Tab-separated table of C-alpha atoms and ligand atoms in Angstrom:
chain	number	residue	atom	x	y	z
W	1317	MET	CA	-4.019	-20.238	-3.010
W	1318	ASN	CA	-0.859	-19.985	-1.276
W	1319	ILE	CA	-0.339	-16.148	-0.728
W	1320	TYR	CA	2.679	-14.667	1.115
W	1321	VAL	CA	3.187	-10.869	2.064
W	1322	MET	CA	6.729	-9.894	2.902
W	1323	MET	CA	6.556	-7.039	5.549
W	1324	LYS	CA	9.266	-4.589	6.898
W	1325	ARG	CA	9.019	-2.857	10.296
W	1326	THR	CA	10.224	0.610	9.595
W	1327	PHE	CA	10.600	3.986	11.521
W	1328	ASP	CA	7.487	6.259	11.472
W	1329	THR	CA	8.941	8.960	9.298
W	1330	GLU	CA	6.337	11.266	10.676
W	1331	GLU	CA	8.260	11.395	13.810
W	1332	LYS	CA	11.475	13.496	14.047
W	1333	ILE	CA	14.454	11.381	13.507
W	1334	THR	CA	17.780	12.228	15.243
W	1335	ILE	CA	21.299	10.753	14.461
W	1336	ASN	CA	23.733	9.844	17.112
W	1337	ASN	CA	27.208	8.695	16.128
W	1338	GLY	CA	26.090	8.042	12.616
W	1339	VAL	CA	23.503	5.765	13.526
W	1340	ILE	CA	19.588	6.622	13.536
W	1341	SER	CA	18.850	6.747	17.176
W	1342	GLU	CA	16.176	4.337	18.196
W	1343	ASP	CA	15.392	6.044	21.556
W	1344	GLY	CA	11.869	7.091	21.567
W	1345	ALA	CA	11.298	6.233	17.952
W	1346	GLU	CA	8.003	5.083	16.846
W	1347	TYR	CA	7.762	1.898	14.444
W	1348	ILE	CA	5.097	0.931	12.258
W	1349	ILE	CA	4.360	-1.648	9.243
W	1350	ASN	CA	5.885	-0.097	6.072
W	1351	PRO	CA	2.966	1.764	4.927
W	1352	TYR	CA	3.416	0.205	1.226
W	1353	ASP	CA	3.267	-3.186	2.960
W	1354	GLU	CA	-0.098	-2.379	4.397
W	1355	TYR	CA	-1.429	-2.216	0.776
W	1356	ALA	CA	0.005	-5.548	0.191
W	1357	ILE	CA	-1.437	-7.095	3.233
W	1358	GLU	CA	-4.891	-5.675	2.327
W	1359	GLU	CA	-4.658	-7.047	-1.191
W	1360	ALA	CA	-3.582	-10.494	0.114
W	1361	ILE	CA	-6.688	-10.572	2.282
W	1362	GLN	CA	-9.232	-9.572	-0.294
W	1363	LEU	CA	-7.747	-12.166	-2.646
W	1364	ARG	CA	-7.894	-15.058	-0.070
W	1365	ASP	CA	-11.320	-14.006	0.732
W	1366	LYS	CA	-12.172	-14.179	-3.034
W	1367	ASN	CA	-10.260	-17.234	-4.177
W	1368	GLY	CA	-9.818	-19.347	-1.082
W	1369	GLY	CA	-6.508	-20.290	0.404
W	1370	GLU	CA	-4.092	-18.758	2.941
W	1371	VAL	CA	-2.103	-15.634	3.782
W	1372	THR	CA	1.165	-15.975	5.507
W	1373	VAL	CA	2.933	-12.728	6.559
W	1374	ILE	CA	6.796	-12.996	6.908
W	1375	THR	CA	9.310	-10.512	8.117
W	1376	ILE	CA	13.110	-10.436	8.813
W	1377	GLY	CA	14.175	-8.680	11.920
W	1378	GLY	CA	14.309	-8.636	15.466
W	1379	GLU	CA	11.933	-9.971	18.455
W	1380	GLU	CA	10.397	-6.602	18.353
W	1381	SER	CA	8.696	-7.248	14.874
W	1382	GLU	CA	6.350	-9.503	16.717
W	1383	LYS	CA	4.080	-6.512	17.329
W	1384	GLU	CA	3.811	-5.584	13.517
W	1385	LEU	CA	3.251	-9.374	12.819
W	1386	ARG	CA	0.395	-9.560	15.372
W	1387	THR	CA	-1.050	-6.250	13.569
W	1388	ALA	CA	-0.868	-8.051	10.146
W	1389	LEU	CA	-2.607	-10.916	11.937
W	1390	ALA	CA	-5.329	-8.704	13.351
W	1391	MET	CA	-5.930	-7.348	9.771
W	1392	GLY	CA	-6.876	-10.822	8.688
W	1393	CYS	CA	-3.528	-12.861	7.798
W	1394	ASP	CA	-3.706	-16.366	8.757
W	1395	LYS	CA	-0.147	-17.173	9.830
W	1396	SER	CA	3.089	-15.260	10.416
W	1397	VAL	CA	6.854	-15.992	10.235
W	1398	LEU	CA	9.545	-13.996	11.963
W	1399	ILE	CA	13.187	-14.912	10.722
W	1400	ASN	CA	15.132	-13.402	13.553
W	1401	THR	CA	18.279	-11.739	12.554
W	1402	GLU	CA	19.055	-10.305	15.925
W	1403	ASP	CA	22.518	-12.157	16.032
W	1404	VAL	CA	23.370	-11.589	12.358
W	1405	GLU	CA	25.389	-8.353	11.799
W	1406	ASP	CA	24.933	-5.971	9.095
W	1407	GLY	CA	22.684	-6.715	6.014
W	1408	ASP	CA	21.334	-5.191	2.877
W	1409	GLN	CA	18.974	-5.759	0.287
W	1410	TYR	CA	21.146	-8.632	-0.938
W	1411	THR	CA	20.990	-10.401	2.468
W	1412	THR	CA	17.277	-9.874	2.969
W	1413	SER	CA	16.239	-11.115	-0.358
W	1414	ARG	CA	18.903	-13.919	-0.176
W	1415	ILE	CA	17.193	-14.982	3.341
W	1416	LEU	CA	13.595	-14.778	1.986
W	1417	ALA	CA	14.665	-16.751	-1.072
W	1418	GLU	CA	16.055	-19.583	1.131
W	1419	TYR	CA	12.820	-19.534	3.164
W	1420	PHE	CA	10.790	-19.902	-0.077
W	1421	LYS	CA	12.865	-22.787	-1.347
W	1422	GLY	CA	10.662	-25.943	-1.761
W	1423	LYS	CA	7.568	-23.908	-0.586
W	1424	ASP	CA	4.332	-24.130	-3.022
W	1425	VAL	CA	3.956	-20.448	-3.611
W	1426	ASP	CA	1.140	-18.994	-5.948
W	1427	LEU	CA	1.637	-15.188	-4.928
W	1428	ILE	CA	4.075	-13.003	-3.255
W	1429	LEU	CA	3.082	-9.455	-2.266
W	1430	GLY	CA	5.502	-6.892	-0.889
W	1431	GLY	CA	5.738	-2.950	-0.757
W	1432	ASN	CA	6.876	-1.129	-3.589
W	1433	VAL	CA	9.501	0.467	-1.504
W	1434	ALA	CA	10.383	0.588	2.285
W	1435	ILE	CA	10.121	4.278	3.658
W	1436	ASP	CA	13.278	3.894	5.621
W	1437	GLY	CA	15.823	2.048	3.240
W	1438	GLY	CA	13.984	3.192	0.114
W	1439	SER	CA	15.777	1.005	-2.497
W	1440	GLY	CA	12.656	-0.769	-3.603
W	1441	GLN	CA	15.193	-3.774	-4.349
W	1442	VAL	CA	13.952	-6.539	-2.050
W	1443	GLY	CA	10.890	-7.696	-4.521
W	1444	PRO	CA	12.641	-7.867	-7.672
W	1445	ARG	CA	15.837	-9.373	-6.280
W	1446	LEU	CA	13.708	-12.261	-4.697
W	1447	ALA	CA	11.886	-12.911	-7.788
W	1448	GLU	CA	15.009	-13.028	-9.668
W	1449	LEU	CA	16.446	-15.666	-7.126
W	1450	LEU	CA	13.093	-17.831	-7.177
W	1451	ASP	CA	12.990	-17.390	-11.057
W	1452	ILE	CA	9.392	-16.252	-10.909
W	1453	ALA	CA	7.866	-13.236	-12.733
W	1454	TYR	CA	7.399	-9.840	-10.912
W	1455	VAL	CA	5.374	-6.833	-11.515
W	1456	THR	CA	6.274	-3.643	-9.312
W	1457	THR	CA	4.261	-0.593	-8.401
W	1458	ILE	CA	1.006	-2.246	-8.946
W	1459	THR	CA	-2.358	-0.352	-8.527
W	1460	LYS	CA	-4.677	-3.305	-9.563
W	1461	LEU	CA	-4.608	-7.034	-9.351
W	1462	ASP	CA	-7.021	-9.602	-11.045
W	1463	ILE	CA	-6.301	-13.329	-10.611
W	1464	ASP	CA	-8.255	-15.778	-12.729
W	1465	GLY	CA	-7.065	-19.400	-12.293
W	1466	ASN	CA	-3.598	-19.402	-13.262
W	1467	LYS	CA	-3.632	-16.033	-15.042
W	1468	ALA	CA	-3.119	-12.589	-13.495
W	1469	THR	CA	-3.837	-9.297	-15.004
W	1470	VAL	CA	-1.994	-6.374	-13.253
W	1471	VAL	CA	-2.112	-2.574	-13.796
W	1472	ARG	CA	0.934	-0.949	-12.589
W	1473	ASP	CA	1.758	2.772	-12.189
W	1474	VAL	CA	4.464	4.283	-14.558
W	1475	GLU	CA	4.946	7.822	-13.322
W	1476	GLY	CA	1.202	8.583	-13.541
W	1477	ASP	CA	0.216	6.678	-16.385
W	1478	SER	CA	-0.909	3.098	-16.321
W	1479	GLU	CA	0.369	-0.273	-17.686
W	1480	VAL	CA	-1.534	-3.280	-18.073
W	1481	ILE	CA	0.385	-6.519	-17.875
W	1482	GLU	CA	-0.901	-10.083	-18.127
W	1483	THR	CA	0.946	-12.827	-16.609
W	1484	SER	CA	0.720	-16.161	-14.956
W	1485	LEU	CA	1.427	-17.569	-11.435
W	1486	PRO	CA	3.499	-17.875	-9.398
W	1487	LEU	CA	4.031	-14.134	-9.245
W	1488	LEU	CA	5.707	-11.490	-7.071
W	1489	VAL	CA	3.976	-8.175	-7.280
W	1490	THR	CA	4.963	-4.871	-5.209
W	1491	ALA	CA	2.203	-2.397	-3.928
W	1492	GLN	CA	1.840	1.223	-4.802
W	1493	GLN	CA	-0.377	3.583	-3.209
W	1494	GLY	CA	-3.972	3.377	-4.636
W	1495	LEU	CA	-3.978	-0.439	-4.773
W	1496	ASN	CA	-6.716	-0.400	-1.993
W	1497	GLU	CA	-7.685	0.998	1.287
W	1498	PRO	CA	-5.897	-0.973	4.140
W	1499	ARG	CA	-8.301	-1.797	6.911
W	1500	TYR	CA	-7.792	-1.090	10.376
W	1501	PRO	CA	-7.532	-3.977	12.726
W	1502	SER	CA	-11.235	-4.747	14.356
W	1503	LEU	CA	-11.351	-5.548	18.089
W	1504	PRO	CA	-12.292	-9.133	17.375
W	1505	GLY	CA	-9.372	-9.395	14.922
W	1506	ILE	CA	-6.987	-8.267	17.659
W	1507	MET	CA	-8.317	-10.869	19.868
W	1508	LYS	CA	-8.165	-13.521	17.280
W	1509	ALA	CA	-4.716	-12.558	16.363
W	1510	LYS	CA	-3.153	-13.548	19.713
W	1511	LYS	CA	-4.050	-17.072	19.068
W	1512	LYS	CA	-2.819	-17.199	15.404
W	1513	PRO	CA	0.322	-18.887	14.540
W	1514	LEU	CA	3.828	-16.890	14.835
W	1515	GLU	CA	6.526	-19.234	13.715
W	1516	GLU	CA	10.057	-18.087	14.918
W	1517	LEU	CA	13.054	-19.149	12.666
W	1518	GLU	CA	16.840	-18.316	13.253
W	1519	ILE	CA	19.207	-18.032	10.520
W	1520	ASP	CA	20.740	-21.479	11.613
W	1521	ASP	CA	17.205	-22.998	10.545
W	1522	LEU	CA	17.785	-21.969	7.100
W	1523	ASP	CA	20.320	-23.660	4.724
W	1524	LEU	CA	22.449	-20.596	4.660
W	1525	ALA	CA	26.247	-20.393	5.294
W	1526	ASP	CA	27.700	-17.081	6.516
W	1527	ASN	CA	29.121	-15.949	3.208
W	1528	ASP	CA	25.889	-16.674	1.510
W	1529	ILE	CA	24.253	-13.490	3.267
W	1530	GLU	CA	27.499	-11.402	3.225
W	1531	PRO	CA	26.116	-7.898	2.260
W	1532	LYS	CA	27.154	-6.453	-1.044
W	1533	THR	CA	27.020	-2.870	-0.152
W	1534	LYS	CA	28.239	-0.731	2.733
W	1535	THR	CA	26.720	2.294	4.379
W	1536	ILE	CA	29.358	4.939	4.649
W	1537	GLU	CA	27.603	7.797	6.191
W	1538	ILE	CA	24.009	8.726	7.314
W	1539	TYR	CA	23.293	12.361	7.753
W	1540	LEU	CA	20.264	14.557	7.877
W	1541	PRO	CA	19.750	16.940	5.038
W	1542	PRO	CA	21.014	20.649	5.692
W	1543	LYS	CA	18.437	23.116	7.353
W	1544	LYS	CA	16.893	25.117	4.677
W	1545	GLU	CA	18.018	28.825	4.828
W	1546	ALA	CA	15.595	31.813	4.878
W	1547	GLY	CA	14.424	32.849	1.357
W	1548	LYS	CA	14.982	36.095	-0.084
W	1549	VAL	CA	12.165	38.508	-1.366
W	1550	LEU	CA	13.230	40.657	-4.042
W	1551	GLU	CA	11.714	44.092	-4.185
W	1552	GLY	CA	11.531	47.139	-6.388
W	1553	GLU	CA	10.787	47.481	-9.982
W	1554	VAL	CA	10.543	44.318	-12.026
W	1555	GLU	CA	13.477	45.253	-14.219
W	1556	ASP	CA	15.660	45.837	-11.110
W	1557	GLN	CA	14.429	42.452	-9.553
W	1558	VAL	CA	15.386	40.523	-12.633
W	1559	LYS	CA	18.949	42.053	-12.531
W	1560	GLU	CA	19.299	41.361	-8.843
W	1561	LEU	CA	18.102	37.602	-9.349
W	1562	VAL	CA	20.424	37.042	-12.381
W	1563	SER	CA	23.429	38.528	-10.255
W	1564	LEU	CA	22.357	36.398	-7.141
W	1565	LEU	CA	22.127	33.311	-9.364
W	1566	ARG	CA	25.587	33.907	-10.951
W	1567	ASN	CA	27.614	35.301	-7.986
W	1568	GLU	CA	25.850	33.569	-4.871
W	1569	ALA	CA	24.148	30.351	-5.882
W	1570	LYS	CA	26.765	29.973	-8.710
W	1571	VAL	CA	24.139	28.169	-10.934
W	1572	ILE	CA	24.482	30.239	-14.084
R	2663	LIG	C1	20.774	-9.608	8.823
R	2663	LIG	C2	20.328	-8.131	8.485
R	2663	LIG	C3	20.829	-7.128	9.111
R	2663	LIG	C4	20.750	-5.819	8.775
R	2663	LIG	N1	21.206	-4.884	9.471
R	2663	LIG	C5	20.946	-3.528	9.278
R	2663	LIG	C6	21.590	-2.420	9.742
R	2663	LIG	O1	22.605	-2.778	10.732
R	2663	LIG	N2	21.234	-1.258	9.551
R	2663	LIG	C7	20.328	-0.980	8.549
R	2663	LIG	O2	20.057	0.152	8.377
R	2663	LIG	N3	19.718	-1.929	8.033
R	2663	LIG	C8	19.986	-3.060	8.290
R	2663	LIG	N4	19.219	-4.235	7.691
R	2663	LIG	C9	18.244	-3.854	6.689
R	2663	LIG	C10	18.901	-3.668	5.262
R	2663	LIG	O3	19.897	-2.851	5.103
R	2663	LIG	C11	17.647	-3.076	4.320
R	2663	LIG	O4	17.051	-2.121	4.971
R	2663	LIG	C12	16.599	-4.100	3.830
R	2663	LIG	O5	17.383	-5.172	3.125
R	2663	LIG	C13	15.561	-3.668	2.836
R	2663	LIG	O6	16.119	-2.584	2.090
R	2663	LIG	P1	15.035	-1.366	1.794
R	2663	LIG	O7	14.845	-0.742	3.199
R	2663	LIG	O8	15.713	-0.466	0.714
R	2663	LIG	O9	13.616	-2.131	1.175
R	2663	LIG	P2	13.042	-2.135	-0.033
R	2663	LIG	O10	13.624	-2.971	-1.089
R	2663	LIG	O11	12.754	-0.683	-0.449
R	2663	LIG	O12	11.630	-2.682	0.434
R	2663	LIG	C14	10.752	-3.134	-0.541
R	2663	LIG	C15	9.852	-4.193	0.042
R	2663	LIG	O13	10.545	-5.367	0.268
R	2663	LIG	C16	10.185	-6.017	1.481
R	2663	LIG	N5	11.138	-5.897	2.727
R	2663	LIG	C17	12.125	-5.031	2.816
R	2663	LIG	N6	12.719	-5.511	3.798
R	2663	LIG	C18	12.100	-6.461	4.400
R	2663	LIG	C19	12.300	-7.318	5.744
R	2663	LIG	N7	13.364	-7.023	6.493
R	2663	LIG	N8	11.702	-8.230	6.003
R	2663	LIG	C20	10.460	-8.590	5.080
R	2663	LIG	N9	10.108	-8.026	3.874
R	2663	LIG	C21	10.975	-6.872	3.495
R	2663	LIG	C22	8.850	-5.324	1.889
R	2663	LIG	O14	7.704	-5.819	1.301
R	2663	LIG	C23	9.140	-3.825	1.426
R	2663	LIG	O15	8.078	-3.087	1.178
R	2663	LIG	C24	19.634	-5.525	7.846
R	2663	LIG	C25	18.976	-6.494	7.038
R	2663	LIG	C26	19.342	-7.897	7.617
R	2663	LIG	C27	18.623	-8.985	6.821
């Protein structure tokens, strides 16, 4: 099987994020593999081990994404591809999916796995957009995947309930928490990863004109949520508390 994983390098949101001049500050920020993409990587490796074939992990980003690609290789992916966008200004979900679609053009693809959502941009658009561009089936937020020949049986999470879908390859799926338990790279895995292929492509290597990847959206402003104010504890008889609460909701919070 030809299995591909699309992986995004993201901010570690456990870290404290600061914003300088309307841009998220990269000073001292820690970066990780988007956690949902770790499920995608793990699933790809398990499917390869069961069905044979090869797993290629691909990312769009700068040179620094090499670190996360090496981690994916250490987990067990066979090959990696970095599409370097350092010299390309501004991009959005359209840009990312358009670049990926161009990369996949003419390739023999059985399965593409990605995360259900990136924990930074958080739009959950790249997977479905890419599948549309490639004109292949897709299933999002999956928690189980069985492949039997050309047939795929997928369980997807629908707000806590499950939906079972049967479809066929080629297929794109996006991973939800619970799909599997991603492994940690082992020491031999880390050593092996150093010798595994990492192909680097520039935008110019793909058949894309500037206006092909022009973003369709523009970020106007980025800001942190307002600090939470201290809560108010009401005291006294229940009846008085209810009166005070209603008055606060009407006059202070202005919600009734
Ligand atoms: C040329 C270029 C320049 C950019 N410049 C900026 C910028 O200046 N500022 C900024 O904030 N953002 C920039 N971006 C990132 C972009 O705006 C979005 O963050 C990105 O398209 C993904 O959207 P999302 O985070 O909502 O992902 P989602 O759609 O939520 O991601 C879902 C899944 O799609 C896959 N995926 C998402 N992004 C990538 C990727 N890059 N590579 C491989 N797989 C991926 C992963 O599997 C991920 O789990 C740029 C992107 C490109 C291509």
